[in-house]
Coordinates of C-alpha atoms in Angstrom, one line a residue:
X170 CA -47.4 45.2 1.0
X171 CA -43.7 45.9 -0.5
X172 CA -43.3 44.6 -4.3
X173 CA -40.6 42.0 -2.8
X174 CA -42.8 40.4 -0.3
X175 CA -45.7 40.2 -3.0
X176 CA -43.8 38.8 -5.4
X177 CA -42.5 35.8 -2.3
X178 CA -45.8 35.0 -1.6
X179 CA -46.5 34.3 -5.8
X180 CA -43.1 32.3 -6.2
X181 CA -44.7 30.4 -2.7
X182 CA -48.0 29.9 -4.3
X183 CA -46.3 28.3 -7.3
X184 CA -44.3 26.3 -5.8
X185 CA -47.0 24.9 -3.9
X186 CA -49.4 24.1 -6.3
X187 CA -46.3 22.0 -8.6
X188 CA -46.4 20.1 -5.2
X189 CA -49.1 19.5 -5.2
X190 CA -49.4 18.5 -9.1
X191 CA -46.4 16.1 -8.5
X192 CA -48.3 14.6 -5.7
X193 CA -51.5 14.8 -7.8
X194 CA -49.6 12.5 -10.8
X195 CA -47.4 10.2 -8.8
X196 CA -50.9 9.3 -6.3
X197 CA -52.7 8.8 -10.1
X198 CA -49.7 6.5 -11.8
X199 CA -50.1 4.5 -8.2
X200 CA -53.5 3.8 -8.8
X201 CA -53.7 3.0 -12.1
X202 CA -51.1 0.0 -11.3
X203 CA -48.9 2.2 -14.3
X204 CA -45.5 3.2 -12.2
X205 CA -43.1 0.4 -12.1
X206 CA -40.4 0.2 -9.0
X207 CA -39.5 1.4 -7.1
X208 CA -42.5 3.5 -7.0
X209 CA -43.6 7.2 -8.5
X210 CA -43.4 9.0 -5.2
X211 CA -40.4 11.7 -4.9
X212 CA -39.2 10.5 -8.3
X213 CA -39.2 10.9 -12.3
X214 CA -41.8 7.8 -12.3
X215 CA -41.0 4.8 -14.1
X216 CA -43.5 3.7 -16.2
X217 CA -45.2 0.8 -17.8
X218 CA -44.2 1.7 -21.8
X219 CA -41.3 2.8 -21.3
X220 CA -39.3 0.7 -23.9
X221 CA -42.4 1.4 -26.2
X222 CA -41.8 5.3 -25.3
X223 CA -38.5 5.0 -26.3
X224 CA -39.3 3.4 -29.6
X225 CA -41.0 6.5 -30.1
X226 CA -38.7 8.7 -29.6
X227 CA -36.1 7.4 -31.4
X228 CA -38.0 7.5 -34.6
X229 CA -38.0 11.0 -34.3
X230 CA -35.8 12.9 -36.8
X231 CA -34.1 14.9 -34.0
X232 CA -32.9 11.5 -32.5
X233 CA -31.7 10.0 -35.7
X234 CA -29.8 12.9 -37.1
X235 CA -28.0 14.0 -33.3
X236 CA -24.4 12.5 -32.5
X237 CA -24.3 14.3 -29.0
X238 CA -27.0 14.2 -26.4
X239 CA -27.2 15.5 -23.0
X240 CA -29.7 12.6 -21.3
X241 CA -30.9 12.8 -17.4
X242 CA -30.4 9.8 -15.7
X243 CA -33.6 8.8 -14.2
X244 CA -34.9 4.8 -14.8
X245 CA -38.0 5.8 -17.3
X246 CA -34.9 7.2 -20.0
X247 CA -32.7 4.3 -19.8
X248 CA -34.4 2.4 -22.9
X249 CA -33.6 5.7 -24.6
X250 CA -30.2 5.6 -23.6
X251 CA -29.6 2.6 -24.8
X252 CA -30.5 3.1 -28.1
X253 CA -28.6 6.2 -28.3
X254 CA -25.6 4.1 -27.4
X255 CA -26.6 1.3 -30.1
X256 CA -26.8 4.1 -32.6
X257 CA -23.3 5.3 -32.4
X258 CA -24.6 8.4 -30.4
X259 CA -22.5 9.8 -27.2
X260 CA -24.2 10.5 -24.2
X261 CA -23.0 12.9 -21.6
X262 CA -25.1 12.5 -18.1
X263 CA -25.2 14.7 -15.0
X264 CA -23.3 14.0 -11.7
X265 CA -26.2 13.5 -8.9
X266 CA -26.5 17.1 -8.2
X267 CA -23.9 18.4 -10.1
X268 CA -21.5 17.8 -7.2
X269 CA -18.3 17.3 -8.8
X270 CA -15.3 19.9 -10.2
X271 CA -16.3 17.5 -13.9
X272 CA -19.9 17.9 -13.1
X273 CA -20.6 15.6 -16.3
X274 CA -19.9 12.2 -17.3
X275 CA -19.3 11.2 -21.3
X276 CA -20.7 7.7 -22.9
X277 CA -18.7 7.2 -25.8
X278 CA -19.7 3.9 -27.4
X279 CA -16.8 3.7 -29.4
X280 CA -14.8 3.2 -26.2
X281 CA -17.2 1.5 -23.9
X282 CA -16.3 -2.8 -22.8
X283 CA -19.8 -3.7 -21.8
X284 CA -22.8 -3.9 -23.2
X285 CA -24.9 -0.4 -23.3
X286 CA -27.7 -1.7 -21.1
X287 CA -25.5 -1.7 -18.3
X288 CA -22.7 1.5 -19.3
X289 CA -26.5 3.5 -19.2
X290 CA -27.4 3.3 -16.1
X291 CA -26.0 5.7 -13.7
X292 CA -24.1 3.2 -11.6
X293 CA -22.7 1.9 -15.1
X294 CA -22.6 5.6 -16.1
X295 CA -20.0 6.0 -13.4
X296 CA -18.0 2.8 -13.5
X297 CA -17.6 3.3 -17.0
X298 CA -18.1 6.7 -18.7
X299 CA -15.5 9.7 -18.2
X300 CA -15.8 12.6 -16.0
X301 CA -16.0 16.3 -18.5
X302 CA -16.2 19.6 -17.5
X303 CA -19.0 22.2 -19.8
X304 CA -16.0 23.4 -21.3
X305 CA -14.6 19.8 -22.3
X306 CA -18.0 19.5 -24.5
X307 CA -19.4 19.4 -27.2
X308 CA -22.4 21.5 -28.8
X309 CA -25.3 19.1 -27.4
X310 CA -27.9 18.1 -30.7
X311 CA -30.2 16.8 -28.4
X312 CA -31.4 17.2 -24.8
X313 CA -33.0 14.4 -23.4
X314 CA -35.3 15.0 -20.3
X315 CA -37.6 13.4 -17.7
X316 CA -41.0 14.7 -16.1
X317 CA -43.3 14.4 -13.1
X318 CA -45.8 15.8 -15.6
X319 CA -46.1 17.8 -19.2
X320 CA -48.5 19.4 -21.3
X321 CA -49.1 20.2 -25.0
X322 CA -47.6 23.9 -24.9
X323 CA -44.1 21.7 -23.4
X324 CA -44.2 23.0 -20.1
X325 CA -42.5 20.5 -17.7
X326 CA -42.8 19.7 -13.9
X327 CA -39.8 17.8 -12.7
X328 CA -39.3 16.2 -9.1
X329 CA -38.8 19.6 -7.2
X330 CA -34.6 19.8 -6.9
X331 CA -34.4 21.9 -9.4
X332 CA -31.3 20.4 -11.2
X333 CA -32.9 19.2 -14.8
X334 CA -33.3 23.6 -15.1
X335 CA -29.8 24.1 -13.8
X336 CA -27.7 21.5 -16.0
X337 CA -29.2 23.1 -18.9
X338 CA -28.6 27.0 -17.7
X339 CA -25.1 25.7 -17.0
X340 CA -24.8 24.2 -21.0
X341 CA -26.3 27.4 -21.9
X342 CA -23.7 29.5 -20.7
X343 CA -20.7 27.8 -21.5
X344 CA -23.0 27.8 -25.0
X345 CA -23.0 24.5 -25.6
X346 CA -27.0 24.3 -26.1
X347 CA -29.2 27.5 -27.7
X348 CA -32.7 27.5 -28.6
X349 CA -32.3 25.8 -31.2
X350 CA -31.5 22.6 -29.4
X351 CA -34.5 20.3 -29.3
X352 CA -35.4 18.8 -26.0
X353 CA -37.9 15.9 -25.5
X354 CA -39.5 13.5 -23.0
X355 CA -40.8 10.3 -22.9
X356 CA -43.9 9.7 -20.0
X357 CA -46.7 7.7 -19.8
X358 CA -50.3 9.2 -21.5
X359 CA -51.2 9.8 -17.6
X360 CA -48.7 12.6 -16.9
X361 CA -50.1 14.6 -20.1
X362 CA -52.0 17.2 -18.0
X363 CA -53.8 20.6 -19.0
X364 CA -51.7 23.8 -17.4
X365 CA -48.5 23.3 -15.7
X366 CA -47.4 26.1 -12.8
X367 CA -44.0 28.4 -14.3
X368 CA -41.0 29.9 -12.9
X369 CA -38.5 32.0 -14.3
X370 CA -36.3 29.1 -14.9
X371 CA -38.2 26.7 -16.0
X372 CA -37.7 25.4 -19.4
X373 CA -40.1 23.5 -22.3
X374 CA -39.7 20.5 -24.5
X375 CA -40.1 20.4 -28.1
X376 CA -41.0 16.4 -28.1
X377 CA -43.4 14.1 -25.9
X378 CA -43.3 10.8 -26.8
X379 CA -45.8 8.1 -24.5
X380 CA -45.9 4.4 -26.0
X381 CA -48.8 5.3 -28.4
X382 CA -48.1 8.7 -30.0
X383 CA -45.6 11.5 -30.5
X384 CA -46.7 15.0 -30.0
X385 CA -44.9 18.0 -31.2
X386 CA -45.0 21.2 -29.0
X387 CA -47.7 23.7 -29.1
X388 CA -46.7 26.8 -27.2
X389 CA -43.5 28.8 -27.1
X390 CA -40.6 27.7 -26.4
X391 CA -38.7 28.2 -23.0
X392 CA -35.1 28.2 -23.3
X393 CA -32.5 29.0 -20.4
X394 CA -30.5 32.4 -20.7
X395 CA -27.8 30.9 -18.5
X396 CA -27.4 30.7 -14.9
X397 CA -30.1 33.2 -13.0
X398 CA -27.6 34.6 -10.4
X399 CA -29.9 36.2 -8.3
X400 CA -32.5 33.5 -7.3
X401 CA -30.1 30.7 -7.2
X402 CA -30.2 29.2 -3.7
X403 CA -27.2 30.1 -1.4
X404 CA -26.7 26.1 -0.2
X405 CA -26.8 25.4 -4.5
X406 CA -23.8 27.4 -5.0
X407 CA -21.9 26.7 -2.1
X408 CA -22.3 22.7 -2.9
X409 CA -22.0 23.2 -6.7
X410 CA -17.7 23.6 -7.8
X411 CA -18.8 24.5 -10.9
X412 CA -21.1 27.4 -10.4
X413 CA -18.0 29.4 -7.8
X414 CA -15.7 28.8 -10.8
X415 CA -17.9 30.4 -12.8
X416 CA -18.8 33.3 -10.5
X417 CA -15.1 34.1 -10.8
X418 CA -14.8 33.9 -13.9
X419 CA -17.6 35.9 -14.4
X420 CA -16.6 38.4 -12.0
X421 CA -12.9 38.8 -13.9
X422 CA -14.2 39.4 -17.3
X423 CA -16.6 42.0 -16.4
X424 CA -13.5 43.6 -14.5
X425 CA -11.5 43.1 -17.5
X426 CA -13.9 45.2 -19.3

Protein backbone atom coordinates (compact mmCIF):
# COMPACT_ATOMS: atom_id res chain seq x y z
CA UNK A 1 0.00 0.00 0.00
CA UNK A 2 1.65 3.50 -1.39
CA UNK A 3 2.33 6.12 1.65
CA UNK A 4 -0.50 8.39 -0.03
CA UNK A 5 -3.23 5.94 -0.07
CA UNK A 6 -2.28 4.95 3.71
CA UNK A 7 -2.21 8.12 4.82
CA UNK A 8 -6.26 8.65 2.90
CA UNK A 9 -7.55 5.92 4.61
CA UNK A 10 -6.17 7.54 8.30
CA UNK A 11 -7.53 11.21 7.37
CA UNK A 12 -11.02 8.80 6.36
CA UNK A 13 -10.83 7.05 9.66
CA UNK A 14 -10.74 10.40 11.40
CA UNK A 15 -13.05 11.95 9.88
CA UNK A 16 -15.33 9.32 10.49
CA UNK A 17 -15.10 8.85 13.99
CA UNK A 18 -15.63 13.08 14.62
CA UNK A 19 -18.88 12.01 12.82
CA UNK A 20 -19.61 9.99 14.68
CA UNK A 21 -18.63 12.05 18.04
CA UNK A 22 -20.84 14.90 16.70
CA UNK A 23 -23.62 12.49 16.34
CA UNK A 24 -22.68 10.86 19.58
CA UNK A 25 -23.08 14.56 21.54
CA UNK A 26 -25.89 16.14 19.63
CA UNK A 27 -28.15 12.40 20.20
CA UNK A 28 -26.83 12.94 24.10
CA UNK A 29 -27.88 16.97 24.48
CA UNK A 30 -31.40 15.57 22.73
CA UNK A 31 -31.90 13.30 25.45
CA UNK A 32 -31.03 15.02 28.26
CA UNK A 33 -33.95 17.71 27.19
CA UNK A 34 -30.38 20.19 27.36
CA UNK A 35 -30.29 21.65 23.44
CA UNK A 36 -32.64 24.39 23.03
CA UNK A 37 -34.08 25.20 19.25
CA UNK A 38 -33.94 24.63 16.88
CA UNK A 39 -32.29 21.49 17.84
CA UNK A 40 -28.46 20.13 18.27
CA UNK A 41 -28.45 18.09 15.11
CA UNK A 42 -25.99 19.45 12.13
CA UNK A 43 -25.34 22.50 14.43
CA UNK A 44 -23.10 24.31 17.14
CA UNK A 45 -25.93 23.23 19.78
CA UNK A 46 -27.68 25.64 21.69
CA UNK A 47 -27.85 25.07 25.09
CA UNK A 48 -29.72 25.36 28.34
CA UNK A 49 -26.96 27.82 30.34
CA UNK A 50 -25.99 29.61 27.82
CA UNK A 51 -26.47 33.16 29.31
CA UNK A 52 -24.93 31.54 32.59
CA UNK A 53 -21.94 30.30 30.22
CA UNK A 54 -21.46 33.59 29.10
CA UNK A 55 -21.36 35.02 32.55
CA UNK A 56 -18.49 32.87 32.84
CA UNK A 57 -16.69 33.81 30.26
CA UNK A 58 -16.85 37.22 30.61
CA UNK A 59 -15.37 37.21 33.98
CA UNK A 60 -12.44 35.93 32.53
CA UNK A 61 -9.36 38.29 32.38
CA UNK A 62 -8.82 37.68 28.65
CA UNK A 63 -12.48 39.01 28.10
CA UNK A 64 -12.18 42.04 30.30
CA UNK A 65 -8.85 43.31 29.10
CA UNK A 66 -9.55 42.54 24.96
CA UNK A 67 -11.09 45.58 22.78
CA UNK A 68 -11.11 43.42 19.53
CA UNK A 69 -12.66 40.00 19.24
CA UNK A 70 -13.21 37.73 16.37
CA UNK A 71 -16.67 35.76 17.64
CA UNK A 72 -18.46 32.84 15.41
CA UNK A 73 -21.83 33.41 14.91
CA UNK A 74 -23.64 30.45 16.03
CA UNK A 75 -26.95 31.03 18.71
CA UNK A 76 -25.10 29.36 21.99
CA UNK A 77 -22.30 32.73 21.64
CA UNK A 78 -24.82 35.34 21.25
CA UNK A 79 -25.16 36.06 25.18
CA UNK A 80 -21.44 36.50 24.78
CA UNK A 81 -21.73 38.80 22.13
CA UNK A 82 -23.76 40.79 23.71
CA UNK A 83 -21.83 41.54 26.45
CA UNK A 84 -18.87 42.21 24.39
CA UNK A 85 -20.98 44.85 22.77
CA UNK A 86 -22.14 46.28 26.36
CA UNK A 87 -18.51 46.37 27.24
CA UNK A 88 -17.36 48.73 24.66
CA UNK A 89 -15.67 45.69 22.82
CA UNK A 90 -15.81 45.42 18.76
CA UNK A 91 -16.71 42.38 17.33
CA UNK A 92 -15.85 41.30 13.88
CA UNK A 93 -17.95 38.05 12.64
CA UNK A 94 -17.56 35.74 9.62
CA UNK A 95 -19.59 35.89 6.37
CA UNK A 96 -21.61 32.33 6.19
CA UNK A 97 -18.81 30.61 4.58
CA UNK A 98 -16.56 33.19 3.93
CA UNK A 99 -18.31 33.90 0.66
CA UNK A 100 -17.76 37.44 0.19
CA UNK A 101 -14.59 39.77 -1.46
CA UNK A 102 -15.09 41.53 2.69
CA UNK A 103 -15.29 38.04 4.11
CA UNK A 104 -15.86 39.84 7.61
CA UNK A 105 -18.30 41.94 9.16
CA UNK A 106 -17.27 44.72 12.10
CA UNK A 107 -19.62 45.49 15.27
CA UNK A 108 -18.50 48.70 16.50
CA UNK A 109 -20.73 49.79 19.41
CA UNK A 110 -19.72 53.15 19.27
CA UNK A 111 -21.59 53.32 15.98
CA UNK A 112 -24.29 50.87 16.24
CA UNK A 113 -28.59 52.42 16.42
CA UNK A 114 -30.05 49.39 18.08
CA UNK A 115 -29.80 47.73 20.88
CA UNK A 116 -26.75 44.89 21.00
CA UNK A 117 -29.14 41.96 21.43
CA UNK A 118 -30.34 42.47 18.09
CA UNK A 119 -26.88 44.10 16.07
CA UNK A 120 -25.45 40.39 17.47
CA UNK A 121 -27.13 38.16 15.79
CA UNK A 122 -26.10 37.38 12.35
CA UNK A 123 -29.18 38.77 10.67
CA UNK A 124 -28.50 41.95 12.86
CA UNK A 125 -24.78 41.32 12.24
CA UNK A 126 -25.58 42.04 8.56
CA UNK A 127 -28.18 44.73 8.62
CA UNK A 128 -26.09 46.55 10.81
CA UNK A 129 -22.29 45.86 11.10
CA UNK A 130 -19.75 46.83 8.17
CA UNK A 131 -18.32 44.53 5.69
CA UNK A 132 -13.87 44.38 6.34
CA UNK A 133 -11.50 42.66 4.57
CA UNK A 134 -8.29 40.66 6.90
CA UNK A 135 -6.33 43.43 5.78
CA UNK A 136 -8.93 46.24 7.05
CA UNK A 137 -8.36 44.62 10.69
CA UNK A 138 -7.23 44.78 13.53
CA UNK A 139 -4.78 42.50 15.71
CA UNK A 140 -7.74 40.23 17.25
CA UNK A 141 -7.25 40.06 21.52
CA UNK A 142 -9.63 37.42 21.61
CA UNK A 143 -11.07 34.66 19.50
CA UNK A 144 -14.26 33.60 20.43
CA UNK A 145 -15.45 29.99 19.33
CA UNK A 146 -18.20 27.36 19.25
CA UNK A 147 -18.03 23.39 19.63
CA UNK A 148 -19.92 20.19 18.87
CA UNK A 149 -17.67 18.96 21.71
CA UNK A 150 -14.22 19.75 23.75
CA UNK A 151 -11.95 18.37 26.08
CA UNK A 152 -9.55 19.36 28.90
CA UNK A 153 -6.21 19.36 26.58
CA UNK A 154 -8.65 22.17 24.29
CA UNK A 155 -9.03 20.08 21.49
CA UNK A 156 -12.29 21.08 19.61
CA UNK A 157 -14.83 19.27 17.31
CA UNK A 158 -16.87 21.68 15.33
CA UNK A 159 -20.01 20.89 12.99
CA UNK A 160 -17.83 19.33 10.09
CA UNK A 161 -17.58 22.49 7.34
CA UNK A 162 -14.47 23.19 8.36
CA UNK A 163 -14.83 27.09 8.38
CA UNK A 164 -14.19 27.90 12.35
CA UNK A 165 -10.22 26.29 11.28
CA UNK A 166 -10.24 28.31 8.12
CA UNK A 167 -11.30 31.96 9.41
CA UNK A 168 -8.63 31.67 11.84
CA UNK A 169 -5.74 30.24 9.20
CA UNK A 170 -6.95 33.20 7.15
CA UNK A 171 -6.29 35.90 10.44
CA UNK A 172 -3.23 34.06 10.85
CA UNK A 173 -1.76 34.87 7.67
CA UNK A 174 -2.68 38.21 7.11
CA UNK A 175 -1.14 38.14 11.02
CA UNK A 176 -3.75 39.46 12.62
CA UNK A 177 -3.94 36.56 15.43
CA UNK A 178 -0.54 34.51 16.71
CA UNK A 179 -0.32 32.09 19.43
CA UNK A 180 -0.55 34.20 21.71
CA UNK A 181 -4.14 35.03 21.03
CA UNK A 182 -6.38 33.30 23.55
CA UNK A 183 -9.39 31.48 22.14
CA UNK A 184 -12.33 30.12 24.30
CA UNK A 185 -15.74 28.40 24.27
CA UNK A 186 -18.66 28.38 26.07
CA UNK A 187 -20.78 24.62 25.99
CA UNK A 188 -22.76 22.85 28.13
CA UNK A 189 -20.89 20.25 30.92
CA UNK A 190 -22.34 17.47 28.45
CA UNK A 191 -20.01 18.24 25.45
CA UNK A 192 -16.82 17.97 27.85
CA UNK A 193 -15.66 14.67 26.52
CA UNK A 194 -12.40 12.52 27.08
CA UNK A 195 -10.16 12.36 23.53
CA UNK A 196 -11.21 14.34 20.69
CA UNK A 197 -10.06 12.99 16.88
CA UNK A 198 -7.18 15.63 15.19
CA UNK A 199 -6.29 16.94 11.88
CA UNK A 200 -3.60 18.94 10.76
CA UNK A 201 -5.66 22.03 10.89
CA UNK A 202 -7.40 21.76 13.69
CA UNK A 203 -6.89 24.20 16.31
CA UNK A 204 -7.30 24.25 20.51
CA UNK A 205 -8.87 26.63 22.92
CA UNK A 206 -7.23 28.12 25.88
CA UNK A 207 -10.80 28.70 27.82
CA UNK A 208 -14.02 26.43 28.47
CA UNK A 209 -16.51 28.00 30.22
CA UNK A 210 -20.19 25.73 30.95
CA UNK A 211 -22.68 27.63 33.47
CA UNK A 212 -20.97 26.13 36.50
CA UNK A 213 -17.13 26.39 36.08
CA UNK A 214 -14.27 27.66 33.98
CA UNK A 215 -11.49 25.44 32.97
CA UNK A 216 -8.21 26.52 31.76
CA UNK A 217 -6.51 24.33 29.07
CA UNK A 218 -4.37 21.35 29.84
CA UNK A 219 -2.48 20.27 26.72
CA UNK A 220 -0.58 22.19 24.10
CA UNK A 221 -1.71 24.52 22.36
CA UNK A 222 -2.76 24.28 18.57
CA UNK A 223 -2.44 27.32 16.67
CA UNK A 224 -2.88 27.75 12.78
CA UNK A 225 0.36 28.45 10.58
CA UNK A 226 -1.80 30.05 7.97
CA UNK A 227 -3.72 28.64 5.14
CA UNK A 228 -2.62 24.76 4.45
CA UNK A 229 -2.50 25.05 0.57
CA UNK A 230 -2.20 21.66 -0.15
CA UNK A 231 -5.26 20.00 1.59
CA UNK A 232 -7.59 22.75 1.15
CA UNK A 233 -10.53 21.49 -0.86
CA UNK A 234 -10.69 22.52 -4.60
CA UNK A 235 -14.77 23.63 -4.37
CA UNK A 236 -13.33 25.81 -0.92
CA UNK A 237 -11.14 27.85 -2.97
CA UNK A 238 -13.00 28.21 -6.00
CA UNK A 239 -16.13 29.63 -3.76
CA UNK A 240 -13.82 31.54 -1.29
CA UNK A 241 -12.67 35.42 -3.14
CA UNK A 242 -10.51 35.75 -0.53
CA UNK A 243 -8.42 32.67 -0.63
CA UNK A 244 -7.67 33.32 -5.03
CA UNK A 245 -6.60 36.76 -3.94
CA UNK A 246 -4.35 35.47 -1.85
CA UNK A 247 -3.00 32.70 -4.03
CA UNK A 248 -1.92 35.52 -6.20
CA UNK A 249 -0.58 37.37 -4.08
CA UNK A 250 1.21 34.69 -2.68
CA UNK A 251 2.33 33.52 -5.92
CA UNK A 252 3.86 37.29 -6.85
CA UNK A 253 5.92 37.73 -3.85
CA UNK A 254 7.56 34.52 -4.07
CA UNK A 255 8.29 35.53 -7.80
CA UNK A 256 9.44 38.82 -6.59
CA UNK A 257 11.92 37.06 -4.65
Amino acid sequence: MGTNRMTQEILSEIKLAKKALREKIWQKLTEEGVSRFPGAFGRIPNFVGAEAAAEKAASLEVFKKANYIKANPDSPQLPLRVKALLAGKTIFMAVPKLKAEKPFIRLDPAGLKVHPLRAATIKGAFKYGEPVAPEEMPSIDLVITGCVAVNLKGHRLGKGGGYADLELALLAEFQKINEKTAILTTVHPLQIVKEIPLEEHDFSVDFIATPESVFKREGKKLFPRGIIWEILPEDKLRAIPILGRLKVSIKSSKFME
